[in-house]
PDB file of C-alpha atoms in Angstrom:
ATOM      1  CA  MET A  29     -16.616  14.534   7.017  1.00 37.00           C
ATOM      2  CA  ASP A  30     -17.966  12.255   4.278  1.00 39.00           C
ATOM      3  CA  GLN A  31     -20.396  14.799   2.883  1.00 38.00           C
ATOM      4  CA  GLY A  32     -21.418  14.869  -0.783  1.00 37.00           C
ATOM      5  CA  PHE A  33     -21.169  18.126  -2.727  1.00 38.00           C
ATOM      6  CA  SER A  34     -24.521  19.539  -3.815  1.00 38.00           C
ATOM      7  CA  LEU A  35     -23.543  19.802  -7.497  1.00 48.00           C
ATOM      8  CA  ILE A  36     -22.754  16.081  -7.846  1.00 62.00           C
ATOM      9  CA  ALA A  37     -25.713  13.856  -8.611  1.00 62.00           C
ATOM     10  CA  GLY A  38     -25.991  10.154  -7.924  1.00 63.00           C
ATOM     11  CA  PHE A  39     -23.683   9.902  -4.888  1.00 70.00           C
ATOM     12  CA  ASN A  40     -24.407  10.176  -1.180  1.00 76.00           C
ATOM     13  CA  GLY A  41     -20.777  10.720  -0.143  1.00 85.00           C
ATOM     14  CA  LEU A  42     -17.155   9.912  -0.894  1.00 90.00           C
ATOM     15  CA  SER A  43     -17.395   6.237   0.021  1.00 90.00           C
ATOM     16  CA  ASP A  44     -20.449   5.835  -2.238  1.00 90.00           C
ATOM     17  CA  ALA A  45     -18.633   7.590  -5.101  1.00 90.00           C
ATOM     18  CA  LEU A  46     -15.532   5.398  -4.732  1.00 92.00           C
ATOM     19  CA  LYS A  47     -17.658   2.257  -4.745  1.00 91.00           C
ATOM     20  CA  ARG A  48     -20.005   3.143  -7.594  1.00 89.00           C
ATOM     21  CA  LEU A  49     -17.146   4.380  -9.785  1.00 91.00           C
ATOM     22  CA  ASP A  50     -15.375   1.105  -8.924  1.00 91.00           C
ATOM     23  CA  PHE A  51     -12.079   2.691  -7.904  1.00 93.00           C
ATOM     24  CA  ARG A  52     -10.719  -0.542  -6.449  1.00 91.00           C
ATOM     25  CA  SER A  53     -11.025  -2.444  -9.726  1.00 92.00           C
ATOM     26  CA  ALA A  54      -9.887   0.647 -11.654  1.00 93.00           C
ATOM     27  CA  VAL A  55      -6.458   0.230 -10.011  1.00 94.00           C
ATOM     28  CA  ARG A  56      -5.881  -2.655 -12.441  1.00 93.00           C
ATOM     29  CA  ASP A  57      -6.600  -0.387 -15.435  1.00 93.00           C
ATOM     30  CA  VAL A  58      -3.302   1.063 -16.671  1.00 92.00           C
ATOM     31  CA  ARG A  59      -5.123   4.179 -17.932  1.00 93.00           C
ATOM     32  CA  ARG A  60      -6.526   5.004 -14.481  1.00 95.00           C
ATOM     33  CA  PHE A  61      -3.708   3.820 -12.221  1.00 95.00           C
ATOM     34  CA  ASN A  62      -1.803   7.128 -11.961  1.00 93.00           C
ATOM     35  CA  TYR A  63      -5.017   9.076 -11.365  1.00 95.00           C
ATOM     36  CA  ILE A  64      -6.001   6.816  -8.475  1.00 95.00           C
ATOM     37  CA  CYS A  65      -2.495   6.891  -6.964  1.00 94.00           C
ATOM     38  CA  LYS A  66      -2.555  10.691  -7.011  1.00 94.00           C
ATOM     39  CA  LEU A  67      -5.948  10.680  -5.307  1.00 95.00           C
ATOM     40  CA  LEU A  68      -4.659   8.291  -2.622  1.00 94.00           C
ATOM     41  CA  ASP A  69      -1.550  10.414  -2.149  1.00 93.00           C
ATOM     42  CA  LEU A  70      -3.658  13.551  -1.608  1.00 93.00           C
ATOM     43  CA  LEU A  71      -5.777  11.775   0.999  1.00 92.00           C
ATOM     44  CA  VAL A  72      -2.944  10.072   2.876  1.00 90.00           C
ATOM     45  CA  SER A  73      -0.297  12.817   2.767  1.00 84.00           C
ATOM     46  CA  SER A  74      -2.699  15.554   3.876  1.00 72.00           C
ATOM     47  CA  GLN A  75      -3.787  13.501   6.913  1.00 73.00           C
ATOM     48  CA  LYS A  76      -7.433  13.621   5.849  1.00 79.00           C
ATOM     49  CA  VAL A  77      -8.019   9.952   6.600  1.00 85.00           C
ATOM     50  CA  ALA A  78      -9.208  10.604  10.159  1.00 79.00           C
ATOM     51  CA  ALA A  79     -11.817  13.045   8.792  1.00 82.00           C
ATOM     52  CA  LEU A  80     -13.406  10.349   6.621  1.00 87.00           C
ATOM     53  CA  SER A  81     -16.289   8.157   7.654  1.00 88.00           C
ATOM     54  CA  GLY A  82     -15.497   4.608   8.748  1.00 88.00           C
ATOM     55  CA  CYS A  83     -16.874   3.247   5.467  1.00 91.00           C
ATOM     56  CA  ALA A  84     -14.754   5.634   3.392  1.00 91.00           C
ATOM     57  CA  GLN A  85     -11.667   4.681   5.419  1.00 91.00           C
ATOM     58  CA  LYS A  86     -12.204   0.984   4.692  1.00 91.00           C
ATOM     59  CA  VAL A  87     -12.596   1.665   0.961  1.00 93.00           C
ATOM     60  CA  LEU A  88      -9.440   3.790   1.030  1.00 93.00           C
ATOM     61  CA  PHE A  89      -7.291   1.101   2.672  1.00 93.00           C
ATOM     62  CA  ASN A  90      -8.689  -1.562   0.334  1.00 94.00           C
ATOM     63  CA  MET A  91      -7.604   0.624  -2.596  1.00 95.00           C
ATOM     64  CA  LEU A  92      -4.122   1.050  -1.097  1.00 95.00           C
ATOM     65  CA  GLU A  93      -3.770  -2.705  -0.718  1.00 95.00           C
ATOM     66  CA  GLU A  94      -4.947  -3.226  -4.292  1.00 95.00           C
ATOM     67  CA  VAL A  95      -2.277  -0.759  -5.484  1.00 96.00           C
ATOM     68  CA  ALA A  96       0.396  -2.777  -3.643  1.00 95.00           C
ATOM     69  CA  TYR A  97      -0.780  -6.021  -5.265  1.00 94.00           C
ATOM     70  CA  GLN A  98      -0.896  -4.381  -8.705  1.00 94.00           C
ATOM     71  CA  VAL A  99       2.627  -2.957  -8.413  1.00 93.00           C
ATOM     72  CA  SER A 100       3.928  -6.296  -7.174  1.00 92.00           C
ATOM     73  CA  ALA A 101       2.339  -8.175 -10.069  1.00 91.00           C
ATOM     74  CA  SER A 102       3.212  -5.705 -12.840  1.00 89.00           C
ATOM     75  CA  GLN A 103       6.701  -4.701 -11.617  1.00 86.00           C
ATOM     76  CA  GLN A 104       5.795  -1.135 -12.643  1.00 86.00           C
ATOM     77  CA  ASN A 105       5.216   2.189 -10.844  1.00 88.00           C
ATOM     78  CA  ILE A 106       7.259   1.123  -7.842  1.00 88.00           C
ATOM     79  CA  HIS A 107       8.127   4.790  -7.189  1.00 85.00           C
ATOM     80  CA  LEU A 108       4.428   5.606  -6.714  1.00 89.00           C
ATOM     81  CA  LEU A 109       4.037   2.805  -4.201  1.00 92.00           C
ATOM     82  CA  ARG A 110       7.134   3.957  -2.313  1.00 90.00           C
ATOM     83  CA  GLY A 111       5.648   7.432  -1.934  1.00 90.00           C
ATOM     84  CA  LEU A 112       2.457   5.984  -0.482  1.00 92.00           C
ATOM     85  CA  LEU A 113       4.446   3.674   1.807  1.00 92.00           C
ATOM     86  CA  THR A 114       6.289   6.637   3.314  1.00 90.00           C
ATOM     87  CA  GLN A 115       2.970   8.199   4.274  1.00 89.00           C
ATOM     88  CA  LEU A 116       1.584   4.901   5.578  1.00 88.00           C
ATOM     89  CA  ARG A 117       4.592   4.429   7.872  1.00 87.00           C
ATOM     90  CA  LEU A 118       4.040   7.916   9.265  1.00 85.00           C
ATOM     91  CA  MET A 119       0.358   7.143   9.724  1.00 81.00           C
ATOM     92  CA  ARG A 120       1.193   3.939  11.588  1.00 78.00           C
ATOM     93  CA  GLU A 121       3.434   5.916  13.949  1.00 77.00           C
ATOM     94  CA  ASP A 122       1.083   8.880  14.432  1.00 69.00           C
ATOM     95  CA  CYS A 123      -2.338   7.226  14.486  1.00 61.00           C
ATOM     96  CA  THR A 124      -2.781   7.688  18.243  1.00 52.00           C
ATOM     97  CA  SER A 125      -4.218  10.776  19.904  1.00 47.00           C
ATOM     98  CA  CYS A 126      -2.757  12.624  22.849  1.00 42.00           C
ATOM     99  CA  TRP A 127      -4.545  10.127  25.135  1.00 46.00           C
ATOM    100  CA  GLY A 128      -2.669   7.231  23.560  1.00 51.00           C
ATOM    101  CA  ARG A 129      -5.688   5.689  21.820  1.00 49.00           C
ATOM    102  CA  PRO A 130      -6.475   5.494  18.083  1.00 52.00           C
ATOM    103  CA  LEU A 131      -8.581   8.295  16.607  1.00 57.00           C
ATOM    104  CA  GLY A 132     -12.081   6.924  16.055  1.00 64.00           C
ATOM    105  CA  SER A 133     -13.092   3.298  16.512  1.00 76.00           C
ATOM    106  CA  THR A 134     -10.329   1.237  18.142  1.00 80.00           C
ATOM    107  CA  THR A 135     -11.495  -1.896  16.331  1.00 85.00           C
ATOM    108  CA  LEU A 136     -11.579  -0.098  12.985  1.00 87.00           C
ATOM    109  CA  TRP A 137      -8.054   1.278  13.426  1.00 84.00           C
ATOM    110  CA  GLU A 138      -6.761  -2.137  14.415  1.00 86.00           C
ATOM    111  CA  ARG A 139      -8.018  -3.358  11.051  1.00 89.00           C
ATOM    112  CA  HIS A 140      -6.396  -0.382   9.313  1.00 89.00           C
ATOM    113  CA  LEU A 141      -3.055  -1.075  10.993  1.00 88.00           C
ATOM    114  CA  SER A 142      -3.323  -4.724   9.983  1.00 91.00           C
ATOM    115  CA  THR A 143      -3.916  -3.628   6.382  1.00 92.00           C
ATOM    116  CA  ILE A 144      -0.956  -1.225   6.525  1.00 91.00           C
ATOM    117  CA  ASN A 145       1.279  -4.050   7.747  1.00 92.00           C
ATOM    118  CA  ARG A 146       0.089  -6.297   4.909  1.00 93.00           C
ATOM    119  CA  ILE A 147       0.843  -3.552   2.386  1.00 94.00           C
ATOM    120  CA  LEU A 148       4.330  -3.045   3.820  1.00 92.00           C
ATOM    121  CA  ASN A 149       4.967  -6.800   3.668  1.00 93.00           C
ATOM    122  CA  ILE A 150       3.848  -6.922   0.025  1.00 93.00           C
ATOM    123  CA  ALA A 151       6.190  -4.038  -0.817  1.00 91.00           C
ATOM    124  CA  ALA A 152       9.102  -5.653   1.038  1.00 91.00           C
ATOM    125  CA  ARG A 153       8.821  -8.778  -1.132  1.00 90.00           C
ATOM    126  CA  ILE A 154       8.896  -6.904  -4.440  1.00 86.00           C
ATOM    127  CA  GLN A 155      12.011  -7.675  -6.506  1.00 79.00           C
ATOM    128  CA  ILE A 156      12.734  -6.713 -10.068  1.00 67.00           C
ATOM    129  CA  ARG A 157      12.465  -9.727 -12.399  1.00 65.00           C
ATOM    130  CA  GLU A 158      14.279 -10.181 -15.678  1.00 55.00           C
ATOM    131  CA  ASN A 159      11.950 -10.378 -18.676  1.00 54.00           C
ATOM    132  CA  GLY A 160      11.182 -13.964 -19.492  1.00 42.00           C
ATOM    133  CA  SER A 161      12.631 -15.438 -16.300  1.00 44.00           C
ATOM    134  CA  ASN A 162      10.710 -17.343 -13.677  1.00 38.00           C
ATOM    135  CA  PHE A 163      12.696 -16.142 -10.731  1.00 41.00           C
ATOM    136  CA  SER A 164      13.334 -12.846  -8.985  1.00 45.00           C
ATOM    137  CA  CYS A 165      16.730 -11.260  -9.435  1.00 46.00           C
ATOM    138  CA  LYS A 166      18.560  -8.105 -10.325  1.00 52.00           C
ATOM    139  CA  PRO A 167      19.123  -7.411 -14.050  1.00 53.00           C
ATOM    140  CA  GLY A 168      22.056  -9.514 -15.253  1.00 58.00           C
ATOM    141  CA  GLU A 169      25.239  -7.978 -16.578  1.00 62.00           C
ATOM    142  CA  ASP A 170      25.160 -10.252 -19.634  1.00 66.00           C
ATOM    143  CA  VAL A 171      21.626  -9.310 -20.716  1.00 66.00           C
ATOM    144  CA  PHE A 172      21.586  -7.130 -23.852  1.00 67.00           C
ATOM    145  CA  PRO A 173      20.639  -4.704 -25.185  1.00 70.00           C
ATOM    146  CA  LYS A 174      20.504  -2.366 -22.213  1.00 75.00           C
ATOM    147  CA  LEU A 175      19.194   1.176 -22.306  1.00 76.00           C
ATOM    148  CA  GLN A 176      22.666   2.703 -22.458  1.00 76.00           C
ATOM    149  CA  ASN A 177      23.518   0.532 -25.470  1.00 81.00           C
ATOM    150  CA  LEU A 178      20.949   2.269 -27.655  1.00 87.00           C
ATOM    151  CA  PRO A 179      22.099   4.912 -30.150  1.00 90.00           C
ATOM    152  CA  GLU A 180      22.219   8.474 -28.833  1.00 91.00           C
ATOM    153  CA  GLU A 181      19.347   9.519 -31.113  1.00 92.00           C
ATOM    154  CA  CYS A 182      17.102   6.828 -29.593  1.00 92.00           C
ATOM    155  CA  LEU A 183      18.062   7.808 -26.038  1.00 92.00           C
ATOM    156  CA  ARG A 184      17.246  11.437 -26.791  1.00 93.00           C
ATOM    157  CA  GLU A 185      13.789  10.508 -28.097  1.00 93.00           C
ATOM    158  CA  ILE A 186      13.122   8.403 -24.986  1.00 92.00           C
ATOM    159  CA  LEU A 187      14.176  11.223 -22.648  1.00 93.00           C
ATOM    160  CA  LEU A 188      12.009  13.706 -24.550  1.00 93.00           C
ATOM    161  CA  ARG A 189       8.985  11.604 -23.622  1.00 90.00           C
ATOM    162  CA  LEU A 190       9.577  11.836 -19.871  1.00 89.00           C
ATOM    163  CA  ALA A 191       7.167  14.309 -18.310  1.00 87.00           C
ATOM    164  CA  ASP A 192       8.785  14.567 -14.864  1.00 86.00           C
ATOM    165  CA  HIS A 193      12.140  16.211 -14.054  1.00 90.00           C
ATOM    166  CA  ARG A 194      12.747  13.589 -11.374  1.00 87.00           C
ATOM    167  CA  ASP A 195      12.691  10.891 -14.052  1.00 87.00           C
ATOM    168  CA  LEU A 196      15.212  12.870 -16.095  1.00 91.00           C
ATOM    169  CA  GLU A 197      17.516  13.318 -13.111  1.00 90.00           C
ATOM    170  CA  SER A 198      17.194   9.651 -12.118  1.00 86.00           C
ATOM    171  CA  SER A 199      18.073   8.643 -15.678  1.00 88.00           C
ATOM    172  CA  ALA A 200      21.148  10.880 -15.561  1.00 89.00           C
ATOM    173  CA  GLY A 201      22.264   9.201 -12.338  1.00 86.00           C
ATOM    174  CA  ALA A 202      21.859   5.653 -13.676  1.00 78.00           C
ATOM    175  CA  GLY A 203      25.526   5.410 -14.645  1.00 72.00           C
ATOM    176  CA  SER A 204      25.458   6.149 -18.376  1.00 85.00           C
ATOM    177  CA  GLU A 205      27.704   9.027 -19.429  1.00 89.00           C
ATOM    178  CA  VAL A 206      25.721   9.478 -22.647  1.00 91.00           C
ATOM    179  CA  ILE A 207      22.415   9.891 -20.795  1.00 92.00           C
ATOM    180  CA  ARG A 208      24.023  12.209 -18.249  1.00 92.00           C
ATOM    181  CA  ARG A 209      25.427  14.370 -21.038  1.00 92.00           C
ATOM    182  CA  LEU A 210      22.036  14.486 -22.773  1.00 93.00           C
ATOM    183  CA  VAL A 211      20.211  15.483 -19.566  1.00 93.00           C
ATOM    184  CA  TYR A 212      22.631  18.080 -18.283  1.00 92.00           C
ATOM    185  CA  GLY A 213      24.355  19.115 -21.500  1.00 89.00           C
ATOM    186  CA  GLU A 214      21.403  19.658 -23.859  1.00 89.00           C
ATOM    187  CA  GLN A 215      19.046  22.561 -23.220  1.00 93.00           C
ATOM    188  CA  HIS A 216      16.509  21.086 -25.641  1.00 93.00           C
ATOM    189  CA  LEU A 217      15.277  18.456 -23.165  1.00 94.00           C
ATOM    190  CA  TRP A 218      14.528  21.038 -20.468  1.00 95.00           C
ATOM    191  CA  LYS A 219      13.023  23.468 -22.972  1.00 95.00           C
ATOM    192  CA  GLU A 220      10.578  20.835 -24.226  1.00 95.00           C
ATOM    193  CA  LEU A 221       9.755  19.846 -20.628  1.00 95.00           C
ATOM    194  CA  ALA A 222       8.967  23.499 -19.833  1.00 95.00           C
ATOM    195  CA  ARG A 223       6.812  23.832 -22.952  1.00 95.00           C
ATOM    196  CA  PHE A 224       4.905  20.663 -22.045  1.00 93.00           C
ATOM    197  CA  HIS A 225       3.958  21.804 -18.546  1.00 94.00           C
ATOM    198  CA  PHE A 226       3.563  25.574 -18.970  1.00 95.00           C
ATOM    199  CA  SER A 227       1.937  28.065 -21.315  1.00 94.00           C
ATOM    200  CA  ASN A 228       3.867  30.521 -23.463  1.00 95.00           C
ATOM    201  CA  ALA A 229       2.647  33.377 -21.260  1.00 95.00           C
ATOM    202  CA  GLN A 230       3.969  31.675 -18.115  1.00 96.00           C
ATOM    203  CA  ILE A 231       7.321  30.982 -19.772  1.00 96.00           C
ATOM    204  CA  GLU A 232       7.657  34.592 -20.966  1.00 95.00           C
ATOM    205  CA  THR A 233       6.850  35.847 -17.475  1.00 96.00           C
ATOM    206  CA  VAL A 234       9.538  33.711 -15.850  1.00 95.00           C
ATOM    207  CA  LEU A 235      12.085  34.572 -18.545  1.00 95.00           C
ATOM    208  CA  ALA A 236      11.487  38.247 -17.770  1.00 94.00           C
ATOM    209  CA  VAL A 237      11.911  37.591 -14.033  1.00 94.00           C
ATOM    210  CA  ILE A 238      15.186  35.732 -14.628  1.00 93.00           C
ATOM    211  CA  GLU A 239      16.469  38.544 -16.850  1.00 92.00           C
ATOM    212  CA  SER A 240      15.624  41.037 -14.120  1.00 92.00           C
ATOM    213  CA  GLU A 241      17.408  38.903 -11.521  1.00 90.00           C
ATOM    214  CA  ASP A 242      20.496  38.667 -13.721  1.00 88.00           C
ATOM    215  CA  GLU A 243      20.508  42.413 -14.293  1.00 89.00           C
ATOM    216  CA  ALA A 244      20.354  42.968 -10.534  1.00 89.00           C
ATOM    217  CA  GLU A 245      23.183  40.467 -10.019  1.00 87.00           C
ATOM    218  CA  LYS A 246      25.232  42.222 -12.700  1.00 86.00           C
ATOM    219  CA  ALA A 247      24.754  45.583 -11.027  1.00 86.00           C
ATOM    220  CA  ALA A 248      25.694  44.191  -7.612  1.00 86.00           C
ATOM    221  CA  LEU A 249      28.829  42.483  -8.951  1.00 84.00           C
ATOM    222  CA  GLU A 250      29.938  45.568 -10.861  1.00 79.00           C
ATOM    223  CA  SER A 251      29.381  47.712  -7.789  1.00 82.00           C
ATOM    224  CA  SER A 252      31.470  45.429  -5.583  1.00 77.00           C
ATOM    225  CA  SER A 253      34.265  44.966  -8.148  1.00 69.00           C
ATOM    226  CA  GLY A 254      34.681  48.589  -9.170  1.00 63.00           C
ATOM    227  CA  GLY A 255      33.473  48.275 -12.734  1.00 60.00           C
ATOM    228  CA  PRO A 256      32.240  45.950 -15.472  1.00 57.00           C
ATOM    229  CA  GLY A 257      34.359  42.948 -16.455  1.00 53.00           C
ATOM    230  CA  LYS A 258      36.319  42.833 -13.192  1.00 49.00           C
ATOM    231  CA  PHE A 259      34.411  40.383 -11.052  1.00 45.00           C
ATOM    232  CA  TYR A 260      34.056  36.710 -10.423  1.00 45.00           C
ATOM    233  CA  GLY A 261      31.015  35.152 -12.085  1.00 46.00           C
ATOM    234  CA  ARG A 262      29.204  31.916 -11.273  1.00 43.00           C
ATOM    235  CA  VAL A 263      29.812  28.901 -13.454  1.00 41.00           C
ATOM    236  CA  SER A 264      28.986  25.266 -12.933  1.00 41.00           C
ATOM    237  CA  SER A 265      32.551  24.349 -11.955  1.00 37.00           C
ATOM    238  CA  GLY A 266      32.833  27.026  -9.240  1.00 40.00           C
ATOM    239  CA  LEU A 267      34.021  30.619  -9.010  1.00 38.00           C
ATOM    240  CA  VAL A 268      36.258  31.604 -11.895  1.00 39.00           C
ATOM    241  CA  LYS A 269      37.174  34.965 -13.359  1.00 41.00           C
ATOM    242  CA  SER A 270      34.825  35.670 -16.254  1.00 43.00           C
ATOM    243  CA  PRO A 271      33.356  38.657 -18.138  1.00 45.00           C
ATOM    244  CA  TYR A 272      29.697  39.535 -17.678  1.00 42.00           C
ATOM    245  CA  LYS A 273      28.839  38.307 -21.165  1.00 44.00           C
ATOM    246  CA  ARG A 274      28.136  34.871 -19.575  1.00 46.00           C
ATOM    247  CA  LEU A 275      25.392  36.324 -17.396  1.00 45.00           C
ATOM    248  CA  SER A 276      23.844  38.249 -20.293  1.00 46.00           C
ATOM    249  CA  ALA A 277      23.980  35.402 -22.799  1.00 51.00           C
ATOM    250  CA  PRO A 278      20.894  35.439 -25.075  1.00 59.00           C
ATOM    251  CA  LYS A 279      20.231  31.721 -24.645  1.00 81.00           C
ATOM    252  CA  PRO A 280      18.426  31.007 -21.358  1.00 89.00           C
ATOM    253  CA  ASP A 281      19.333  28.184 -18.999  1.00 93.00           C
ATOM    254  CA  TRP A 282      16.208  26.087 -19.557  1.00 95.00           C
ATOM    255  CA  GLN A 283      16.824  23.858 -16.561  1.00 94.00           C
ATOM    256  CA  ARG A 284      16.797  26.967 -14.385  1.00 94.00           C
ATOM    257  CA  VAL A 285      13.717  28.274 -16.238  1.00 96.00           C
ATOM    258  CA  TYR A 286      11.861  24.976 -15.759  1.00 95.00           C
ATOM    259  CA  HIS A 287      12.503  24.772 -12.021  1.00 95.00           C
ATOM    260  CA  LYS A 288      11.458  28.390 -11.520  1.00 96.00           C
ATOM    261  CA  LEU A 289       8.264  27.720 -13.471  1.00 96.00           C
ATOM    262  CA  ARG A 290       7.638  24.590 -11.410  1.00 95.00           C
ATOM    263  CA  ARG A 291       7.969  26.489  -8.137  1.00 95.00           C
ATOM    264  CA  SER A 292       5.811  29.359  -9.392  1.00 94.00           C
ATOM    265  CA  TYR A 293       2.944  27.529 -11.103  1.00 93.00           C
ATOM    266  CA  GLY A 294       3.162  23.833 -10.218  1.00 91.00           C
ATOM    267  CA  LEU A 295       3.289  21.030 -12.760  1.00 89.00           C
ATOM    268  CA  ARG A 296       0.568  20.185 -15.233  1.00 87.00           C
ATOM    269  CA  GLU A 297      -1.467  17.144 -14.243  1.00 84.00           C
ATOM    270  CA  GLU A 298      -1.477  14.611 -17.055  1.00 84.00           C
ATOM    271  CA  TYR A 299      -3.377  11.320 -16.884  1.00 90.00           C
ATOM    272  CA  ALA A 300      -4.271   8.739 -19.509  1.00 90.00           C
ATOM    273  CA  GLU A 301      -7.832   8.951 -18.217  1.00 93.00           C
ATOM    274  CA  MET A 302      -9.607  11.254 -15.801  1.00 93.00           C
ATOM    275  CA  LEU A 303     -13.050  11.327 -14.275  1.00 93.00           C
ATOM    276  CA  GLN A 304     -15.505  13.464 -16.233  1.00 92.00           C
ATOM    277  CA  LEU A 305     -18.308  15.673 -14.933  1.00 90.00           C
ATOM    278  CA  CYS A 306     -21.413  15.918 -17.087  1.00 86.00           C
ATOM    279  CA  ARG A 307     -22.678  19.506 -17.248  1.00 83.00           C
ATOM    280  CA  ASN A 308     -26.156  18.233 -18.101  1.00 80.00           C
ATOM    281  CA  CYS A 309     -26.997  15.882 -15.251  1.00 81.00           C
ATOM    282  CA  ARG A 310     -24.059  16.613 -12.858  1.00 83.00           C
ATOM    283  CA  CYS A 311     -22.870  13.001 -12.778  1.00 85.00           C
ATOM    284  CA  LEU A 312     -19.295  11.762 -12.531  1.00 89.00           C
ATOM    285  CA  PHE A 313     -18.132   8.981 -14.830  1.00 90.00           C
ATOM    286  CA  TRP A 314     -15.044   7.396 -16.376  1.00 91.00           C
ATOM    287  CA  LYS A 315     -14.700   8.558 -19.972  1.00 87.00           C
ATOM    288  CA  SER A 316     -13.822   5.125 -21.354  1.00 89.00           C
ATOM    289  CA  SER A 317     -16.932   3.622 -19.719  1.00 87.00           C
ATOM    290  CA  GLY A 318     -19.262   6.037 -21.485  1.00 82.00           C
ATOM    291  CA  HIS A 319     -22.056   8.148 -20.030  1.00 81.00           C
ATOM    292  CA  PRO A 320     -25.743   7.630 -20.870  1.00 72.00           C
ATOM    293  CA  CYS A 321     -26.863  11.095 -19.724  1.00 75.00           C
ATOM    294  CA  ILE A 322     -30.391  10.991 -18.319  1.00 67.00           C
ATOM    295  CA  VAL A 323     -31.125  14.506 -19.596  1.00 66.00           C
ATOM    296  CA  ASP A 324     -30.462  13.421 -23.187  1.00 64.00           C
ATOM    297  CA  GLN A 325     -33.863  11.730 -23.188  1.00 65.00           C
ATOM    298  CA  ASP A 326     -35.621  15.108 -22.958  1.00 64.00           C
ATOM    299  CA  PRO A 327     -36.538  16.304 -26.521  1.00 66.00           C
ATOM    300  CA  SER A 328     -36.728  19.971 -25.478  1.00 66.00           C
ATOM    301  CA  PHE A 329     -33.294  19.754 -23.894  1.00 63.00           C
ATOM    302  CA  LEU A 330     -31.797  18.085 -26.981  1.00 61.00           C
ATOM    303  CA  GLU A 331     -33.141  20.931 -29.097  1.00 64.00           C
ATOM    304  CA  LYS A 332     -31.189  23.416 -26.982  1.00 62.00           C
ATOM    305  CA  LEU A 333     -27.989  21.432 -27.518  1.00 63.00           C
ATOM    306  CA  GLU A 334     -28.129  21.441 -31.326  1.00 63.00           C
ATOM    307  CA  ASP A 335     -25.600  24.289 -31.647  1.00 62.00           C
ATOM    308  CA  VAL A 336     -23.480  23.299 -28.642  1.00 64.00           C
ATOM    309  CA  ASP A 337     -20.133  21.490 -28.856  1.00 64.00           C
ATOM    310  CA  LYS A 338     -20.901  18.123 -27.265  1.00 63.00           C
ATOM    311  CA  ASP A 339     -17.313  17.693 -26.036  1.00 65.00           C
ATOM    312  CA  SER A 340     -17.610  20.854 -23.937  1.00 75.00           C
ATOM    313  CA  LEU A 341     -20.426  19.274 -21.929  1.00 81.00           C
ATOM    314  CA  HIS A 342     -18.019  16.832 -20.257  1.00 86.00           C
ATOM    315  CA  VAL A 343     -15.485  18.481 -17.939  1.00 89.00           C
ATOM    316  CA  PRO A 344     -12.329  16.590 -16.870  1.00 92.00           C
ATOM    317  CA  ILE A 345     -11.971  16.437 -13.082  1.00 93.00           C
ATOM    318  CA  PRO A 346      -8.408  16.116 -11.678  1.00 93.00           C
ATOM    319  CA  PRO A 347      -7.935  14.352  -8.303  1.00 94.00           C
ATOM    320  CA  HIS A 348      -7.769  17.512  -6.158  1.00 92.00           C
ATOM    321  CA  ALA A 349     -10.999  18.792  -7.735  1.00 92.00           C
ATOM    322  CA  PHE A 350     -12.705  15.448  -7.107  1.00 93.00           C
ATOM    323  CA  LEU A 351     -11.934  15.706  -3.372  1.00 92.00           C
ATOM    324  CA  LYS A 352     -13.287  19.258  -3.233  1.00 90.00           C
ATOM    325  CA  PHE A 353     -16.681  17.907  -4.265  1.00 88.00           C
ATOM    326  CA  PHE A 354     -16.728  16.142  -0.901  1.00 87.00           C
ATOM    327  CA  SER A 355     -15.377  19.050   1.196  1.00 82.00           C
ATOM    328  CA  LEU A 356     -11.903  17.503   1.450  1.00 78.00           C
TER     329      LEU A 356
END
């Protein structure tokens, strides 16, 4: 269903919006790359491709191929491409209906499958290149400095700038004992990650829930052991005899807090650039490209806006909200 949403002006449908906002070329803009990858992931992983018009499908697969070329050329964001590849492989396997024929136009889906195969071939040829070398290879053992050679203070500052727990955990598993100790031994990293993604009210709510859970665990352990201080508590190394003071420690386990927040509220979406919706004329636009609002030419309308914060007239639109405009 490639239907345009009534509140969006200037577009006849999703395919028209993707073309006029130049999504394919925007893949090469580092500010917009993550936004577009998230949009593609939402479309491909939710199996909404078959619900799109033939034109929208072609634009979508062209964008996916452009992402593969961009990742191959830049040697960056390989993890995003891998996520899309997983979905594309599933699509290649499941693109037939119960009658054994492709959903929709057979010719169109043959082209899609050909594009998918090209994307997979591009991804298969990607190899990490050393900086300054003209050949593909794995990072050399004699190339310095490496990340783990940096001072601990520098490593901590780098880790504090990671906005995804998976990046933290991958860094901890990269083989450096210093990084592993920073990730799993310092609560500060997880506390700052929680504060980045969640509001103070959300954090306080989850802290209260965790305290309640610990109180219930304390009561259950005391009941089964015959009294306080005579039970086996949980610690990271296994079951060891310990007093309850570990469970009631005033300092929270921020890694536990973060993951509970993540499951309860979802992670904050952060992009270098997002599409904007103009409240005046209901048009979508990229912020860095500017927006010559057609309503701004009306003197009577400009008079009404004299006491209005101009920044509030442009609303950022995350990928999932963009798809809702087109009933997806």
